[in-house]
Amino acid sequence: MGHDAGMLVIRSALGLMLFVHGGNKAFGPGGLGGTTAWFASLGLRPAWVHARLATGLEIAAGAFLCLGLLTGPACAAYVGLMLVAALTDHRGKGYFVFKGGCEYVLLVGLVAVGIACVGPGAWSLDNALGFETTGSWWPVAAVVAGVGAALGLLGTSYRPPAATEGDAG
């Protein structure tokens, strides 16, 4: 029971966090227009596509992880989302999140890999539906798929703004 309760708590915490984070991109101050402008400033082209892609993926992956449904693919989505965030918004800002660093996105991505390692637990829709969610290949698949998707997206769509004179590097 302890393992299953623990996985429910971890999945719920991480899932709700990303679900709400995606919802804020769509419905928070500035809405999708503000998210689009922010993504444009990061160098993601076309920004309107990436704003909607990130928003939808965060909402879906968050909901799926909360429910323990398609847990492996949801964990892969977390890895990809957090890697894109680390390499765009948090890049070059050090480790600590209070300085804009990668601390937060690194933690979120690694917890998702940890969930892929142990599976969602018995109190999940994956278990109720009889989906196989354990085995050493799940975390490998989550990392490979997430990193592959992130690098593919960045390779095709990331055009960072040129540094201006006086920018700290």
C-alpha positions as a printed Julia matrix, in Angstrom:
169×3 Matrix{Float64}:
  0.0    0.0     0.0
  2.81   2.46    0.82
  4.3    2.31   -2.68
  0.91   2.8    -4.36
 -0.08   5.66   -2.05
  3.3    7.29   -2.57
  3.04   7.04   -6.35
 -0.47   8.5    -6.25
  0.81  11.48   -4.25
  3.83  12.02   -6.54
  1.77  11.61   -9.74
 -0.94  13.92   -8.42
  1.51  16.62   -7.34
  3.49  16.6   -10.58
  0.44  16.08  -12.78
 -1.61  18.88  -11.25
  1.38  21.22  -11.37
  1.87  20.77  -15.13
 -1.88  20.76  -15.85
 -2.29  24.11  -14.1
  0.92  25.43  -15.68
 -0.47  24.66  -19.13
 -3.83  26.14  -18.21
 -2.09  29.34  -17.14
 -0.48  29.59  -20.58
 -3.96  29.51  -22.13
 -6.14  31.26  -19.57
 -3.83  33.21  -17.27
 -2.87  36.86  -17.61
 -2.04  37.47  -21.24
 -3.55  34.15  -22.36
 -2.3   32.47  -25.5
 -1.4   35.86  -26.98
  1.0   36.56  -24.13
  2.4   33.04  -24.3
  2.89  33.46  -28.06
  4.76  36.74  -27.54
  6.93  35.16  -24.85
  7.77  32.18  -27.07
  8.63  34.58  -29.91
 11.03  36.42  -27.58
 12.69  33.07  -26.78
 13.21  32.38  -30.48
 10.65  29.61  -31.05
  9.29  29.9   -34.62
  6.44  30.03  -35.44
  5.65  31.15  -31.92
  1.88  30.75  -32.22
  2.32  27.04  -33.05
  4.69  26.46  -30.15
  2.48  28.33  -27.68
 -0.42  26.04  -28.53
  1.73  22.9   -28.69
  3.31  23.51  -25.28
 -0.02  24.5   -23.72
 -1.85  21.43  -25.04
  0.98  19.06  -24.2
  1.31  20.4   -20.65
 -2.43  20.07  -20.02
 -2.62  16.57  -21.54
  0.57  15.21  -19.94
 -0.43  16.67  -16.58
 -3.9   15.11  -16.72
 -2.56  11.74  -17.9
  0.09  11.62  -15.18
 -2.47  12.53  -12.52
 -4.72   9.72  -13.66
 -1.87   7.28  -14.16
 -2.97   6.84  -17.76
 -0.35   6.28  -20.47
  2.22   7.03  -17.82
  5.29   6.26  -19.95
  4.31   8.62  -22.79
  3.3   11.27  -20.25
  6.75  11.0   -18.65
  8.35  11.35  -22.1
  6.33  14.52  -22.63
  7.61  15.9   -19.32
 11.21  15.16  -20.33
 10.76  16.89  -23.68
  8.96  19.91  -22.26
 11.5   20.41  -19.5
 14.46  20.03  -21.85
 13.04  22.64  -24.22
 12.48  24.97  -21.26
 16.02  24.36  -19.98
 17.59  25.06  -23.36
 15.52  28.14  -24.17
 14.24  30.09  -21.17
 16.69  28.84  -18.52
 19.83  28.5   -20.62
 22.92  30.28  -19.36
 21.27  31.38  -16.11
 22.97  28.91  -13.82
 21.36  26.35  -11.56
 19.13  28.18   -9.1
 15.58  28.94  -10.21
 15.46  32.22   -8.29
 18.11  33.43  -10.75
 16.23  31.97  -13.72
 18.29  28.78  -13.7
 17.44  25.2   -14.55
 16.88  23.89  -10.99
 13.1   23.58  -11.33
 12.92  22.1   -14.83
 15.72  19.65  -14.03
 13.86  18.44  -10.93
 10.56  18.08  -12.78
 12.17  16.17  -15.66
 14.08  13.83  -13.35
 11.03  13.1   -11.19
  9.18  12.15  -14.39
 12.01   9.75  -15.26
 11.77   8.35  -11.72
  8.05   7.74  -12.2
  8.81   5.95  -15.47
 11.31   3.79  -13.53
  8.81   2.52  -10.96
  5.52   2.89  -12.82
  2.35   4.64  -11.7
  1.43   2.16   -8.98
 -1.68   0.06   -8.52
 -3.91   3.09   -7.98
 -3.77   4.15  -11.62
 -5.82   3.81  -14.76
 -2.89   2.04  -16.41
 -3.2   -0.7   -13.78
 -7.0   -0.78  -13.97
 -6.83  -1.17  -17.76
 -4.11  -3.81  -17.58
 -1.4   -1.73  -19.29
  2.13  -2.93  -18.64
  3.92   0.03  -17.03
  6.98  -1.48  -15.39
 10.29  -2.61  -16.73
 13.68  -1.14  -17.35
 12.81   0.0   -20.85
 10.15   2.54  -19.71
 12.61   5.12  -18.3
 14.92   4.62  -21.27
 11.99   5.14  -23.65
 10.87   8.25  -21.74
 14.34   9.77  -21.92
 14.99   8.82  -25.56
 11.55   9.95  -26.75
 11.58  13.15  -24.7
 15.12  14.15  -25.66
 14.52  13.19  -29.29
 11.33  15.24  -29.5
 12.93  18.24  -27.79
 16.02  18.2   -30.0
 13.9   17.72  -33.11
 11.71  20.66  -32.17
 14.66  22.88  -31.32
 16.56  21.88  -34.46
 13.66  22.82  -36.7
 12.12  25.74  -34.83
 14.55  27.43  -32.44
 16.05  30.65  -33.72
 17.38  32.45  -30.64
 17.56  36.2   -30.81
 21.01  37.61  -31.42
 22.79  38.84  -28.3
 23.04  42.6   -28.09
 25.99  44.64  -26.91
 26.11  44.67  -23.12
 24.25  41.38  -22.63
 25.81  39.33  -19.86
 26.82  35.95  -21.21
